[in-house]
mmCIF file of C-alpha atoms in Angstrom:
data_model
loop_
_atom_site.group_PDB
_atom_site.id
_atom_site.type_symbol
_atom_site.label_atom_id
_atom_site.label_comp_id
_atom_site.label_asym_id
_atom_site.label_seq_id
_atom_site.Cartn_x
_atom_site.Cartn_y
_atom_site.Cartn_z
ATOM 1 C CA UNK A 1 4.864 -23.793 10.453
ATOM 2 C CA UNK A 2 1.823 -25.475 10.082
ATOM 3 C CA UNK A 3 0.952 -24.725 13.881
ATOM 4 C CA UNK A 4 2.074 -21.337 13.682
ATOM 5 C CA UNK A 5 -0.938 -20.625 11.238
ATOM 6 C CA UNK A 6 -3.421 -22.726 13.081
ATOM 7 C CA UNK A 7 -2.476 -20.701 15.907
ATOM 8 C CA UNK A 8 -1.256 -16.595 16.661
ATOM 9 C CA UNK A 9 -0.537 -15.010 19.159
ATOM 10 C CA UNK A 10 -0.984 -11.199 18.940
ATOM 11 C CA UNK A 11 0.750 -8.410 21.032
ATOM 12 C CA UNK A 12 0.271 -4.677 21.185
ATOM 13 C CA UNK A 13 -1.793 -4.561 17.609
ATOM 14 C CA UNK A 14 -3.340 -1.207 16.573
ATOM 15 C CA UNK A 15 -5.044 -2.315 13.472
ATOM 16 C CA UNK A 16 -5.148 -5.795 11.147
ATOM 17 C CA UNK A 17 -3.428 -5.237 8.338
ATOM 18 C CA UNK A 18 -4.801 -6.126 4.919
ATOM 19 C CA UNK A 19 -3.531 -9.606 3.334
ATOM 20 C CA UNK A 20 -3.400 -11.715 6.342
ATOM 21 C CA UNK A 21 -5.443 -14.459 4.775
ATOM 22 C CA UNK A 22 -2.123 -14.552 2.393
ATOM 23 C CA UNK A 23 0.015 -14.684 4.956
ATOM 24 C CA UNK A 24 -1.896 -17.470 6.887
ATOM 25 C CA UNK A 25 -4.281 -19.229 4.870
ATOM 26 C CA UNK A 26 -5.038 -21.891 6.955
ATOM 27 C CA UNK A 27 -5.022 -19.820 10.428
ATOM 28 C CA UNK A 28 -7.278 -21.154 12.452
ATOM 29 C CA UNK A 29 -7.284 -19.689 15.857
ATOM 30 C CA UNK A 30 -6.392 -15.698 16.251
ATOM 31 C CA UNK A 31 -6.191 -14.061 19.914
ATOM 32 C CA UNK A 32 -5.834 -10.494 19.779
ATOM 33 C CA UNK A 33 -6.270 -10.240 23.915
ATOM 34 C CA UNK A 34 -5.216 -7.075 25.098
ATOM 35 C CA UNK A 35 -4.487 -4.844 22.416
ATOM 36 C CA UNK A 36 -5.579 -1.752 20.681
ATOM 37 C CA UNK A 37 -8.116 -2.371 18.565
ATOM 38 C CA UNK A 38 -10.084 0.518 18.410
ATOM 39 C CA UNK A 39 -12.673 0.382 15.893
ATOM 40 C CA UNK A 40 -14.683 -2.167 14.496
ATOM 41 C CA UNK A 41 -13.763 -1.977 10.775
ATOM 42 C CA UNK A 42 -10.715 -2.499 11.436
ATOM 43 C CA UNK A 43 -12.114 -6.317 12.292
ATOM 44 C CA UNK A 44 -13.243 -6.611 8.893
ATOM 45 C CA UNK A 45 -10.467 -7.683 7.244
ATOM 46 C CA UNK A 46 -10.961 -10.758 9.584
ATOM 47 C CA UNK A 47 -13.694 -12.168 7.319
ATOM 48 C CA UNK A 48 -10.939 -12.877 4.122
ATOM 49 C CA UNK A 49 -9.995 -15.378 6.555
ATOM 50 C CA UNK A 50 -12.278 -18.994 5.683
ATOM 51 C CA UNK A 51 -10.334 -20.962 8.184
ATOM 52 C CA UNK A 52 -11.005 -18.873 11.472
ATOM 53 C CA UNK A 53 -13.415 -20.570 13.894
ATOM 54 C CA UNK A 54 -11.469 -19.089 16.894
ATOM 55 C CA UNK A 55 -11.451 -15.296 17.650
ATOM 56 C CA UNK A 56 -10.637 -13.623 20.324
ATOM 57 C CA UNK A 57 -10.629 -9.987 21.050
ATOM 58 C CA UNK A 58 -10.963 -9.308 24.389
ATOM 59 C CA UNK A 59 -9.737 -6.174 26.346
ATOM 60 C CA UNK A 60 -10.000 -3.990 23.070
ATOM 61 C CA UNK A 61 -10.956 -0.781 23.342
ATOM 62 C CA UNK A 62 -13.897 -1.947 19.945
ATOM 63 C CA UNK A 63 -15.634 -4.540 22.392
ATOM 64 C CA UNK A 64 -17.197 -2.040 24.116
ATOM 65 C CA UNK A 65 -18.677 -0.323 21.207
ATOM 66 C CA UNK A 66 -22.376 -1.264 20.326
ATOM 67 C CA UNK A 67 -23.418 -3.887 18.375
ATOM 68 C CA UNK A 68 -19.576 -5.343 18.787
ATOM 69 C CA UNK A 69 -20.180 -9.407 19.013
ATOM 70 C CA UNK A 70 -23.331 -8.799 17.163
ATOM 71 C CA UNK A 71 -21.124 -7.271 13.974
ATOM 72 C CA UNK A 72 -18.140 -9.810 14.265
ATOM 73 C CA UNK A 73 -20.551 -12.713 14.184
ATOM 74 C CA UNK A 74 -22.428 -10.941 10.594
ATOM 75 C CA UNK A 75 -18.888 -10.133 8.949
ATOM 76 C CA UNK A 76 -16.639 -13.337 10.242
ATOM 77 C CA UNK A 77 -19.658 -15.698 10.006
ATOM 78 C CA UNK A 78 -17.711 -18.507 10.351
ATOM 79 C CA UNK A 79 -16.311 -18.136 13.454
ATOM 80 C CA UNK A 80 -17.190 -20.803 16.017
ATOM 81 C CA UNK A 81 -15.726 -19.000 18.747
ATOM 82 C CA UNK A 82 -15.943 -15.424 19.652
ATOM 83 C CA UNK A 83 -14.117 -14.324 23.571
ATOM 84 C CA UNK A 84 -14.050 -17.643 24.534
ATOM 85 C CA UNK A 85 -17.977 -18.304 24.231
ATOM 86 C CA UNK A 86 -19.539 -20.602 21.378
ATOM 87 C CA UNK A 87 -21.344 -18.418 18.543
ATOM 88 C CA UNK A 88 -25.035 -19.091 19.389
ATOM 89 C CA UNK A 89 -27.571 -19.748 16.427
ATOM 90 C CA UNK A 90 -30.067 -17.628 18.053
ATOM 91 C CA UNK A 91 -27.053 -15.345 17.825
ATOM 92 C CA UNK A 92 -26.605 -16.319 14.441
ATOM 93 C CA UNK A 93 -30.609 -15.039 13.472
ATOM 94 C CA UNK A 94 -30.050 -11.833 15.643
ATOM 95 C CA UNK A 95 -26.536 -10.412 13.329
ATOM 96 C CA UNK A 96 -28.299 -11.435 10.262
ATOM 97 C CA UNK A 97 -31.310 -9.720 11.365
ATOM 98 C CA UNK A 98 -29.850 -6.536 11.975
ATOM 99 C CA UNK A 99 -27.733 -6.171 9.187
ATOM 100 C CA UNK A 100 -29.668 -7.480 6.395
ATOM 101 C CA UNK A 101 -30.860 -5.548 3.796
ATOM 102 C CA UNK A 102 -30.523 -1.584 3.504
ATOM 103 C CA UNK A 103 -31.219 -0.818 6.983
ATOM 104 C CA UNK A 104 -28.628 -2.956 7.793
ATOM 105 C CA UNK A 105 -25.741 -1.613 5.456
ATOM 106 C CA UNK A 106 -27.103 1.728 6.581
ATOM 107 C CA UNK A 107 -26.351 0.306 9.984
ATOM 108 C CA UNK A 108 -23.357 -1.415 9.625
ATOM 109 C CA UNK A 109 -21.668 2.207 7.664
ATOM 110 C CA UNK A 110 -22.745 3.752 10.750
ATOM 111 C CA UNK A 111 -21.287 2.399 13.064
ATOM 112 C CA UNK A 112 -18.124 1.276 11.349
ATOM 113 C CA UNK A 113 -15.091 3.414 10.842
ATOM 114 C CA UNK A 114 -11.319 2.758 10.763
ATOM 115 C CA UNK A 115 -8.426 3.495 12.513
ATOM 116 C CA UNK A 116 -7.080 6.280 10.618
ATOM 117 C CA UNK A 117 -3.346 5.765 9.169
ATOM 118 C CA UNK A 118 -0.914 6.401 6.972
ATOM 119 C CA UNK A 119 0.666 4.810 3.486
ATOM 120 C CA UNK A 120 4.256 4.667 3.730
ATOM 121 C CA UNK A 121 6.167 6.672 1.251
ATOM 122 C CA UNK A 122 2.719 8.954 1.436
ATOM 123 C CA UNK A 123 3.137 12.457 2.273
ATOM 124 C CA UNK A 124 1.705 13.737 5.678
ATOM 125 C CA UNK A 125 -1.461 16.248 5.101
ATOM 126 C CA UNK A 126 -0.729 19.482 6.605
ATOM 127 C CA UNK A 127 2.252 19.212 7.942
ATOM 128 C CA UNK A 128 5.299 19.521 5.913
ATOM 129 C CA UNK A 129 7.789 20.911 8.408
ATOM 130 C CA UNK A 130 10.844 18.339 9.373
ATOM 131 C CA UNK A 131 11.739 17.376 12.290
ATOM 132 C CA UNK A 132 14.432 15.263 14.305
ATOM 133 C CA UNK A 133 18.377 16.457 13.726
ATOM 134 C CA UNK A 134 19.481 18.054 11.098
ATOM 135 C CA UNK A 135 21.964 16.708 8.929
ATOM 136 C CA UNK A 136 25.033 17.908 11.104
ATOM 137 C CA UNK A 137 23.507 16.845 13.938
ATOM 138 C CA UNK A 138 22.921 13.571 12.544
ATOM 139 C CA UNK A 139 26.930 13.810 11.811
ATOM 140 C CA UNK A 140 28.027 14.673 15.006
ATOM 141 C CA UNK A 141 26.011 11.761 16.732
ATOM 142 C CA UNK A 142 27.571 9.392 14.271
ATOM 143 C CA UNK A 143 30.942 10.945 14.822
ATOM 144 C CA UNK A 144 30.525 11.038 18.325
ATOM 145 C CA UNK A 145 29.646 7.512 18.558
ATOM 146 C CA UNK A 146 31.907 6.427 16.196
ATOM 147 C CA UNK A 147 34.862 7.680 18.332
ATOM 148 C CA UNK A 148 33.160 6.164 21.694
ATOM 149 C CA UNK A 149 35.971 3.988 23.107
ATOM 150 C CA UNK A 150 34.702 3.197 26.130
ATOM 151 C CA UNK A 151 30.976 1.984 27.730
ATOM 152 C CA UNK A 152 31.409 4.655 30.235
ATOM 153 C CA UNK A 153 31.555 6.728 27.217
ATOM 154 C CA UNK A 154 28.841 5.015 25.424
ATOM 155 C CA UNK A 155 26.560 5.443 28.129
ATOM 156 C CA UNK A 156 27.209 9.398 28.475
ATOM 157 C CA UNK A 157 26.478 9.657 24.684
ATOM 158 C CA UNK A 158 23.144 7.293 25.506
ATOM 159 C CA UNK A 159 21.635 9.860 28.434
ATOM 160 C CA UNK A 160 22.577 13.464 26.499
ATOM 161 C CA UNK A 161 20.855 11.513 23.049
ATOM 162 C CA UNK A 162 17.521 10.187 25.228
ATOM 163 C CA UNK A 163 17.241 14.082 27.277
ATOM 164 C CA UNK A 164 17.653 15.476 23.867
ATOM 165 C CA UNK A 165 21.264 16.734 24.057
ATOM 166 C CA UNK A 166 23.814 16.889 20.840
ATOM 167 C CA UNK A 167 26.708 15.823 21.437
ATOM 168 C CA UNK A 168 29.453 18.883 20.063
ATOM 169 C CA UNK A 169 27.062 21.327 20.392
ATOM 170 C CA UNK A 170 27.541 23.923 22.435
ATOM 171 C CA UNK A 171 25.472 24.184 25.120
ATOM 172 C CA UNK A 172 24.094 27.941 26.961
ATOM 173 C CA UNK A 173 24.523 26.568 30.785
ATOM 174 C CA UNK A 174 25.667 23.596 33.194
ATOM 175 C CA UNK A 175 29.148 22.208 33.090
ATOM 176 C CA UNK A 176 31.790 21.660 30.031
ATOM 177 C CA UNK A 177 32.402 19.113 28.043
ATOM 178 C CA UNK A 178 35.743 18.716 29.400
ATOM 179 C CA UNK A 179 34.465 18.853 32.915
ATOM 180 C CA UNK A 180 32.875 16.039 32.463
ATOM 181 C CA UNK A 181 35.669 14.102 30.506
ATOM 182 C CA UNK A 182 37.318 14.129 33.733
ATOM 183 C CA UNK A 183 34.358 13.234 35.815
ATOM 184 C CA UNK A 184 33.873 10.154 33.732
ATOM 185 C CA UNK A 185 37.335 9.536 34.244
ATOM 186 C CA UNK A 186 37.459 9.544 37.846
ATOM 187 C CA UNK A 187 34.131 7.215 37.925
ATOM 188 C CA UNK A 188 36.093 3.578 37.494
ATOM 189 C CA UNK A 189 38.280 4.353 40.495
ATOM 190 C CA UNK A 190 35.247 4.798 42.382
ATOM 191 C CA UNK A 191 33.616 2.736 40.889
ATOM 192 C CA UNK A 192 36.260 -0.188 41.981
ATOM 193 C CA UNK A 193 36.528 0.521 45.488
#
């Protein structure tokens, strides 16, 4: 476990959750390279990880933000290496000057925002329309899966669902289900030759 806490390599993240310091209190190195971190404010939670000394955020959209490096140095002062480059005393001093006092607080407020996310269980604002299959359609899908007896039938169901078709629902055009079943029965014979 200690090894995991010392080095974590993350993939495909768009934000960093709260409470990381509690889950990994001894985290020293964090590589978030090649992810989708967008906003400087999304990096604020890293300041709570007091043991974090090595941080890489390369190849994330956030790295192109104005004052990115100085902001991270200011918010996460315990970091010694940022994006595989040692943090220099001159950079620390510049970050302190830039973000100190009322003027610095105002600048930090202007350049930081967080990626908008939703809270699980909370209602969606402005949109109450339910999307997806209805209860009878879900039941039809479950029944079709339960009644599938061959791999070919499962693959057929998979293709139908990916195409947005619900098994058992009448279609306005196209071949009938009976023809498709006949084709399925012929496939293993032709594939076997």
